[in-house]
mmCIF file of C-alpha atoms and ligand atoms in Angstrom:
data_model
loop_
_atom_site.group_PDB
_atom_site.id
_atom_site.type_symbol
_atom_site.label_atom_id
_atom_site.label_comp_id
_atom_site.label_asym_id
_atom_site.label_seq_id
_atom_site.Cartn_x
_atom_site.Cartn_y
_atom_site.Cartn_z
ATOM 1 C CA MET A 885 116.200 98.813 45.052
ATOM 2 C CA ARG A 886 117.494 102.016 46.493
ATOM 3 C CA ASN A 887 114.342 103.262 47.858
ATOM 4 C CA SER A 888 112.877 100.388 49.409
ATOM 5 C CA ILE A 889 116.199 99.555 51.099
ATOM 6 C CA ARG A 890 116.204 103.401 52.623
ATOM 7 C CA LYS A 891 111.913 102.526 53.312
ATOM 8 C CA VAL A 892 112.914 99.926 55.359
ATOM 9 C CA CYS A 893 116.347 101.363 57.043
ATOM 10 C CA LEU A 894 114.315 104.723 58.020
ATOM 11 C CA ALA A 895 111.113 102.084 59.675
ATOM 12 C CA GLY A 896 113.853 100.594 61.232
ATOM 13 C CA SER A 897 115.903 103.630 62.751
ATOM 14 C CA ALA A 898 111.702 104.513 63.991
ATOM 15 C CA ALA A 899 112.006 101.729 65.441
ATOM 16 C CA ILE A 900 114.690 101.617 66.941
ATOM 17 C CA ALA A 901 114.258 105.031 68.337
ATOM 18 C CA ALA A 902 110.291 103.719 69.692
ATOM 19 C CA LEU A 903 112.125 100.956 71.673
ATOM 20 C CA PHE A 904 114.669 103.327 73.182
ATOM 21 C CA ALA A 905 112.245 105.928 73.898
ATOM 22 C CA ALA A 906 110.509 103.108 75.527
ATOM 23 C CA VAL A 907 113.525 101.475 77.541
ATOM 24 C CA SER A 908 114.783 104.817 78.811
ATOM 25 C CA ALA A 909 111.309 106.205 80.029
ATOM 26 C CA ASN A 910 111.413 102.497 82.132
ATOM 27 C CA ALA A 911 115.586 103.391 82.731
ATOM 28 C CA THR A 912 114.443 106.657 84.092
ATOM 29 C CA HIS A 913 111.347 106.318 86.468
ATOM 30 C CA SER A 914 112.618 102.840 87.506
ATOM 31 C CA TRP A 915 115.362 102.383 89.852
ATOM 32 C CA ALA A 916 117.563 99.856 88.491
ATOM 33 C CA GLY A 917 114.796 97.785 88.246
ATOM 34 C CA MET A 918 115.089 97.046 92.097
ATOM 35 C CA HIS A 919 111.526 94.964 93.540
ATOM 36 C CA TRP A 920 109.581 93.457 95.919
ATOM 37 C CA ALA A 921 109.971 89.234 94.763
ATOM 38 C CA ARG A 922 106.386 88.606 94.302
ATOM 39 C CA THR A 923 104.715 85.027 93.297
ATOM 40 C CA GLY A 924 100.648 86.533 93.796
ATOM 41 C CA THR A 925 99.672 89.478 96.135
ATOM 42 C CA LEU A 926 102.088 92.255 97.108
ATOM 43 C CA ASN A 927 101.301 94.389 100.724
ATOM 44 C CA ILE A 928 103.726 95.987 101.627
ATOM 45 C CA ARG A 929 103.605 96.691 104.917
ATOM 46 C CA TYR A 930 104.753 100.368 106.512
ATOM 47 C CA ALA A 931 104.956 100.658 110.061
ATOM 48 C CA ASP A 932 104.297 103.480 111.625
ATOM 49 C CA ASN A 933 106.891 105.440 113.831
ATOM 50 C CA VAL A 934 105.940 108.893 112.772
ATOM 51 C CA SER A 935 104.681 111.621 114.545
ATOM 52 C CA PRO A 936 100.592 111.574 115.466
ATOM 53 C CA ALA A 937 101.488 114.944 112.543
ATOM 54 C CA TRP A 938 102.063 112.754 110.222
ATOM 55 C CA ASP A 939 99.819 109.811 110.343
ATOM 56 C CA SER A 940 96.859 111.332 107.873
ATOM 57 C CA TYR A 941 99.657 112.150 105.178
ATOM 58 C CA LEU A 942 101.527 107.896 105.469
ATOM 59 C CA ALA A 943 97.477 106.883 105.835
ATOM 60 C CA THR A 944 97.061 109.102 102.292
ATOM 61 C CA ALA A 945 99.906 107.788 100.873
ATOM 62 C CA SER A 946 99.749 103.915 101.525
ATOM 63 C CA VAL A 947 95.804 104.729 99.771
ATOM 64 C CA ASP A 948 97.372 106.582 96.992
ATOM 65 C CA TRP A 949 99.994 103.789 96.835
ATOM 66 C CA THR A 950 97.230 100.790 96.463
ATOM 67 C CA LYS A 951 95.762 102.463 94.026
ATOM 68 C CA SER A 952 98.481 100.720 91.559
ATOM 69 C CA VAL A 953 97.575 96.821 89.829
ATOM 70 C CA PRO A 954 100.133 95.104 91.652
ATOM 71 C CA ILE A 955 100.641 96.553 95.262
ATOM 72 C CA ASP A 956 99.550 96.815 97.880
ATOM 73 C CA THR A 957 100.092 98.714 101.175
ATOM 74 C CA SER A 958 99.275 98.442 104.781
ATOM 75 C CA VAL A 959 99.818 100.916 107.381
ATOM 76 C CA ILE A 960 100.942 98.583 110.424
ATOM 77 C CA GLN A 961 102.146 100.327 114.106
ATOM 78 C CA GLY A 962 106.121 100.226 114.375
ATOM 79 C CA SER A 963 107.892 99.647 117.211
ATOM 80 C CA ARG A 964 111.742 101.548 116.164
ATOM 81 C CA ASN A 965 112.879 104.586 118.102
ATOM 82 C CA PRO A 966 112.224 106.729 115.024
ATOM 83 C CA TYR A 967 115.320 108.418 115.636
ATOM 84 C CA TYR A 968 117.272 105.991 114.794
ATOM 85 C CA CYS A 969 114.572 104.561 112.629
ATOM 86 C CA ASN A 970 116.444 100.891 112.133
ATOM 87 C CA GLY A 971 114.873 98.794 109.402
ATOM 88 C CA THR A 972 113.167 94.853 109.616
ATOM 89 C CA TYR A 973 113.621 92.489 107.200
ATOM 90 C CA GLY A 974 110.730 91.781 105.329
ATOM 91 C CA ARG A 975 108.874 95.610 105.582
ATOM 92 C CA VAL A 976 109.444 99.378 105.360
ATOM 93 C CA GLU A 977 109.589 101.190 108.700
ATOM 94 C CA VAL A 978 108.578 105.055 108.819
ATOM 95 C CA CYS A 979 110.227 107.344 110.717
ATOM 96 C CA SER A 980 109.987 111.146 111.948
ATOM 97 C CA SER A 981 111.997 113.400 114.068
ATOM 98 C CA GLN A 982 114.320 116.470 115.309
ATOM 99 C CA TYR A 983 116.643 114.975 112.897
ATOM 100 C CA GLY A 984 119.152 118.047 113.241
ATOM 101 C CA THR A 985 119.643 120.413 110.238
ATOM 102 C CA THR A 986 120.886 117.638 107.951
ATOM 103 C CA GLY A 987 119.919 119.237 104.850
ATOM 104 C CA TRP A 988 117.549 116.877 103.904
ATOM 105 C CA LEU A 989 113.531 117.042 104.039
ATOM 106 C CA GLY A 990 113.469 112.997 103.722
ATOM 107 C CA ILE A 991 115.431 110.297 103.194
ATOM 108 C CA ALA A 992 114.172 106.551 101.698
ATOM 109 C CA GLN A 993 116.586 103.654 102.153
ATOM 110 C CA VAL A 994 116.570 100.621 100.703
ATOM 111 C CA TRP A 995 118.100 96.802 101.221
ATOM 112 C CA THR A 996 118.189 94.799 97.771
ATOM 113 C CA SER A 997 119.825 91.035 97.339
ATOM 114 C CA TYR A 998 119.952 90.422 93.410
ATOM 115 C CA GLY A 999 117.876 93.549 92.998
ATOM 116 C CA HIS A 1000 115.097 92.100 95.423
ATOM 117 C CA ILE A 1001 114.186 94.530 98.029
ATOM 118 C CA ILE A 1002 113.926 92.925 101.467
ATOM 119 C CA ALA A 1003 113.734 95.507 103.552
ATOM 120 C CA ALA A 1004 113.483 99.743 103.457
ATOM 121 C CA ILE A 1005 112.430 102.683 105.600
ATOM 122 C CA VAL A 1006 110.858 106.587 104.947
ATOM 123 C CA ALA A 1007 111.710 108.623 107.461
ATOM 124 C CA VAL A 1008 111.464 112.569 107.180
ATOM 125 C CA ASN A 1009 113.083 115.197 109.418
ATOM 126 C CA ASP A 1010 110.648 116.991 111.820
ATOM 127 C CA THR A 1011 113.697 120.041 112.181
ATOM 128 C CA TYR A 1012 112.230 121.742 108.602
ATOM 129 C CA TYR A 1013 109.196 120.837 109.090
ATOM 130 C CA ALA A 1014 108.650 122.932 111.935
ATOM 131 C CA ASN A 1015 109.160 125.492 109.605
ATOM 132 C CA THR A 1016 106.286 127.673 107.797
ATOM 133 C CA ARG A 1017 107.548 126.813 104.420
ATOM 134 C CA TYR A 1018 107.644 123.382 105.111
ATOM 135 C CA ASN A 1019 105.208 123.181 107.041
ATOM 136 C CA THR A 1020 101.997 122.583 104.794
ATOM 137 C CA PRO A 1021 99.723 119.701 103.467
ATOM 138 C CA ALA A 1022 101.666 120.321 100.279
ATOM 139 C CA TRP A 1023 104.994 119.912 101.659
ATOM 140 C CA ARG A 1024 103.755 116.651 103.533
ATOM 141 C CA HIS A 1025 101.796 115.336 100.965
ATOM 142 C CA GLU A 1026 104.960 114.983 98.357
ATOM 143 C CA VAL A 1027 107.694 114.244 99.990
ATOM 144 C CA LYS A 1028 105.815 110.943 102.020
ATOM 145 C CA CYS A 1029 104.733 110.188 98.618
ATOM 146 C CA GLN A 1030 107.914 110.303 96.762
ATOM 147 C CA GLU A 1031 110.108 107.834 99.788
ATOM 148 C CA ILE A 1032 106.906 105.777 99.805
ATOM 149 C CA GLY A 1033 107.568 105.867 95.877
ATOM 150 C CA HIS A 1034 111.366 104.836 96.288
ATOM 151 C CA THR A 1035 110.382 101.946 98.253
ATOM 152 C CA LEU A 1036 108.789 100.144 95.789
ATOM 153 C CA GLY A 1037 111.148 100.880 93.196
ATOM 154 C CA LEU A 1038 110.577 103.348 91.894
ATOM 155 C CA ASP A 1039 112.533 106.552 90.660
ATOM 156 C CA HIS A 1040 111.560 110.329 90.084
ATOM 157 C CA GLN A 1041 110.338 111.628 86.921
ATOM 158 C CA ASP A 1042 112.342 114.341 86.963
ATOM 159 C CA GLU A 1043 114.836 115.875 88.901
ATOM 160 C CA ILE A 1044 114.821 119.800 87.872
ATOM 161 C CA LYS A 1045 112.752 121.995 90.519
ATOM 162 C CA THR A 1046 112.274 125.002 88.505
ATOM 163 C CA ASN A 1047 110.252 122.676 85.530
ATOM 164 C CA ALA A 1048 106.719 122.816 85.841
ATOM 165 C CA ASN A 1049 104.670 120.515 87.149
ATOM 166 C CA LEU A 1050 104.074 116.906 86.854
ATOM 167 C CA GLY A 1051 101.548 116.052 88.344
ATOM 168 C CA THR A 1052 103.380 113.561 90.738
ATOM 169 C CA CYS A 1053 105.409 113.058 93.764
ATOM 170 C CA MET A 1054 107.725 111.198 91.830
ATOM 171 C CA ASP A 1055 108.833 115.019 90.505
ATOM 172 C CA TYR A 1056 111.252 117.301 92.480
ATOM 173 C CA THR A 1057 109.631 121.226 92.523
ATOM 174 C CA SER A 1058 109.890 124.350 94.172
ATOM 175 C CA ASP A 1059 106.114 123.956 94.584
ATOM 176 C CA PRO A 1060 104.359 120.941 95.589
ATOM 177 C CA SER A 1061 100.651 122.549 95.841
ATOM 178 C CA GLY A 1062 100.774 123.575 91.912
ATOM 179 C CA THR A 1063 99.325 127.140 92.844
ATOM 180 C CA LEU A 1064 102.415 129.749 93.598
ATOM 181 C CA GLY A 1065 102.871 130.532 90.400
ATOM 182 C CA THR A 1066 106.002 128.940 90.157
ATOM 183 C CA ASN A 1067 105.912 125.595 88.926
ATOM 184 C CA GLY A 1068 102.218 125.668 86.910
ATOM 185 C CA VAL A 1069 99.235 124.220 88.054
ATOM 186 C CA LEU A 1070 99.734 120.792 89.073
ATOM 187 C CA SER A 1071 99.658 119.879 92.358
ATOM 188 C CA ASN A 1072 103.120 117.371 92.616
ATOM 189 C CA GLU A 1073 101.110 115.702 96.026
ATOM 190 C CA HIS A 1074 100.428 112.122 94.552
ATOM 191 C CA PRO A 1075 101.024 109.397 92.225
ATOM 192 C CA ASN A 1076 99.836 109.873 88.311
ATOM 193 C CA ALA A 1077 99.469 107.084 86.153
ATOM 194 C CA HIS A 1078 102.801 107.150 84.726
ATOM 195 C CA ASP A 1079 104.202 106.119 87.557
ATOM 196 C CA TYR A 1080 101.276 103.347 88.256
ATOM 197 C CA GLN A 1081 102.573 101.898 84.798
ATOM 198 C CA GLN A 1082 106.309 101.345 85.645
ATOM 199 C CA LEU A 1083 105.225 100.094 88.867
ATOM 200 C CA VAL A 1084 102.673 97.592 85.968
ATOM 201 C CA THR A 1085 106.027 96.801 83.858
ATOM 202 C CA ILE A 1086 108.773 96.316 87.301
ATOM 203 C CA TYR A 1087 106.469 93.565 89.314
ATOM 204 C CA SER A 1088 104.771 91.867 85.844
ATOM 205 C CA HIS A 1089 106.801 88.732 86.082
ATOM 206 C CA ASN A 1090 106.426 86.217 88.461
ATOM 207 C CA ASP A 1091 110.069 85.393 90.761
ATOM 208 C CA GLY A 1092 109.018 81.784 92.308
ATOM 209 C CA TRP A 1093 109.377 83.398 95.713
ATOM 210 C CA GLN A 1094 108.035 86.034 98.104
ATOM 211 C CA LEU A 1095 109.168 87.128 101.235
ATOM 212 C CA SER A 1096 106.073 85.691 103.731
ATOM 213 C CA SER A 1097 105.433 89.351 105.179
ATOM 214 C CA THR A 1098 104.458 90.823 102.412
ATOM 215 C CA ARG A 1099 102.639 88.046 101.596
ATOM 216 C CA PRO A 1100 97.832 89.599 101.714
ATOM 217 C CA ALA A 1101 97.428 87.441 104.976
ATOM 218 C CA THR A 1102 100.283 88.074 107.391
ATOM 219 C CA THR A 1103 101.104 90.190 110.541
ATOM 220 C CA GLY A 1104 104.061 91.488 108.253
ATOM 221 C CA LEU A 1105 106.541 90.045 110.434
ATOM 222 C CA ILE A 1106 108.785 87.509 108.811
ATOM 223 C CA SER A 1107 109.773 84.120 110.586
ATOM 224 C CA ILE A 1108 113.109 83.609 111.869
ATOM 225 C CA ALA A 1109 112.961 80.515 110.219
ATOM 226 C CA GLU A 1110 113.105 82.526 106.701
ATOM 227 C CA GLN A 1111 114.977 85.079 108.010
ATOM 228 C CA SER A 1112 118.298 83.007 108.494
ATOM 229 C CA SER A 1113 117.417 80.435 105.124
ATOM 230 C CA ARG A 1114 117.960 83.816 103.491
ATOM 231 C CA ILE A 1115 119.775 86.744 103.589
ATOM 232 C CA GLN A 1116 120.964 87.725 106.690
ATOM 233 C CA PHE A 1117 119.930 91.650 106.931
ATOM 234 C CA PRO A 1118 122.534 93.606 108.540
ATOM 235 C CA ARG A 1119 122.164 95.963 111.229
ATOM 236 C CA SER A 1120 122.948 99.199 110.917
ATOM 237 C CA THR A 1121 125.033 100.606 114.043
ATOM 238 C CA ASP A 1122 124.710 104.696 112.257
ATOM 239 C CA PRO A 1123 122.054 106.439 112.350
ATOM 240 C CA VAL A 1124 119.957 107.443 109.582
ATOM 241 C CA PHE A 1125 121.070 110.683 109.519
ATOM 242 C CA ASN A 1126 124.722 110.589 109.133
ATOM 243 C CA PRO A 1127 125.262 110.371 105.623
ATOM 244 C CA ARG A 1128 128.869 108.779 106.312
ATOM 245 C CA SER A 1129 126.571 105.624 106.800
ATOM 246 C CA TRP A 1130 124.792 105.919 102.893
ATOM 247 C CA GLY A 1131 128.391 105.543 101.259
ATOM 248 C CA ARG A 1132 128.844 107.293 97.217
ATOM 249 C CA ALA A 1133 126.374 109.196 95.593
ATOM 250 C CA VAL A 1134 125.730 107.557 92.731
ATOM 251 C CA ALA A 1135 123.487 109.897 90.911
ATOM 252 C CA LEU A 1136 123.973 113.717 91.456
ATOM 253 C CA ASP A 1137 121.386 116.392 90.833
ATOM 254 C CA ARG A 1138 121.776 119.410 89.016
ATOM 255 C CA ARG A 1139 123.537 120.881 91.779
ATOM 256 C CA GLY A 1140 126.165 118.472 92.263
ATOM 257 C CA ARG A 1141 124.723 117.045 95.582
ATOM 258 C CA GLY A 1142 124.064 113.547 95.241
ATOM 259 C CA ARG A 1143 120.596 112.538 95.459
ATOM 260 C CA VAL A 1144 121.117 108.623 95.404
ATOM 261 C CA PHE A 1145 123.642 107.178 96.946
ATOM 262 C CA GLY A 1146 124.859 103.618 97.072
ATOM 263 C CA ARG A 1147 126.991 101.448 99.211
ATOM 264 C CA SER A 1148 127.537 97.331 99.556
ATOM 265 C CA LEU A 1149 127.317 95.084 102.588
ATOM 266 C CA ALA A 1150 127.921 91.508 103.880
ATOM 267 C CA ASN A 1151 126.514 89.165 102.282
ATOM 268 C CA GLY A 1152 126.063 90.400 98.678
ATOM 269 C CA VAL A 1153 122.889 93.410 99.791
ATOM 270 C CA GLU A 1154 123.345 96.218 98.185
ATOM 271 C CA GLN A 1155 122.614 99.355 100.622
ATOM 272 C CA THR A 1156 120.489 102.682 98.141
ATOM 273 C CA THR A 1157 119.724 106.185 99.982
ATOM 274 C CA PHE A 1158 117.727 108.820 98.610
ATOM 275 C CA VAL A 1159 117.742 111.967 99.543
ATOM 276 C CA THR A 1160 115.214 114.589 99.322
ATOM 277 C CA TRP A 1161 117.680 118.496 100.059
ATOM 278 C CA THR A 1162 115.561 121.036 101.385
ATOM 279 C CA ASP A 1163 116.164 124.198 99.003
ATOM 280 C CA PRO A 1164 119.717 126.136 100.010
ATOM 281 C CA TYR A 1165 118.312 128.947 100.699
ATOM 282 C CA ASP A 1166 116.575 126.869 103.915
ATOM 283 C CA ARG A 1167 120.355 125.874 105.566
HETATM 284 ZN ZN1 ZN B 36 112.035 90.254 90.348
HETATM 285 ZN ZN1 ZN B 37 113.730 110.947 96.151
#
């Protein structure tokens, strides 16, 4: 009798442990469960406001993330001043510029309404990419891939830069190429199977609505009527590179610096900013 109860308890705690492992893997790798609402196939548009040096990296990142089952992406022509990189309702603006010695290589800023993404931007800082340390295909691939991963709702798989590479761009590293001998041998330049699995989990449900700009056969622009019938997308008066516009740090890296910032805006819109910092000695 006692034995069988113990067995049941053990089996129960094993099941609970497995459940927690599954839940925490999800929790650590999606950011607060945020995602684009969908009733069917999603095609997220990435508007190209980057300098020519970035075009092939944006194209590669788009192809990489389109390999995921629930998400298609396409690159369309942008019309933003990349220095300010203002967002556009219903799509992602991708920018590059000489933002100055801000300390960051790249950021992704995502606006959500009740957990659903309504707009995002990605910016990469050419001030640092002019340095030989960062002006490599591996550093360009990793940061471009990671920031775009954030605009789909993903968080990092690992935040310790000195750990061996996990083979995903969603992993902080000091050597994205995996060839310098400091972070193992895997390349962190592209998504891995766990990223794709995470997207399946995040996008498995039907929301009952979907922005017209994310449907497969559209120009990527949302109608004015649809904008006003849904949530007003706030216009930012602060340039993207101004940390004061990011709000407060809601997650820290190992050095105690904010790596994710959150700010509540009007009309129930939440702004989340993911920051990829340079290594401190590169400031
Ligand atoms: Zn949903
Ligand atoms: Zn990141």
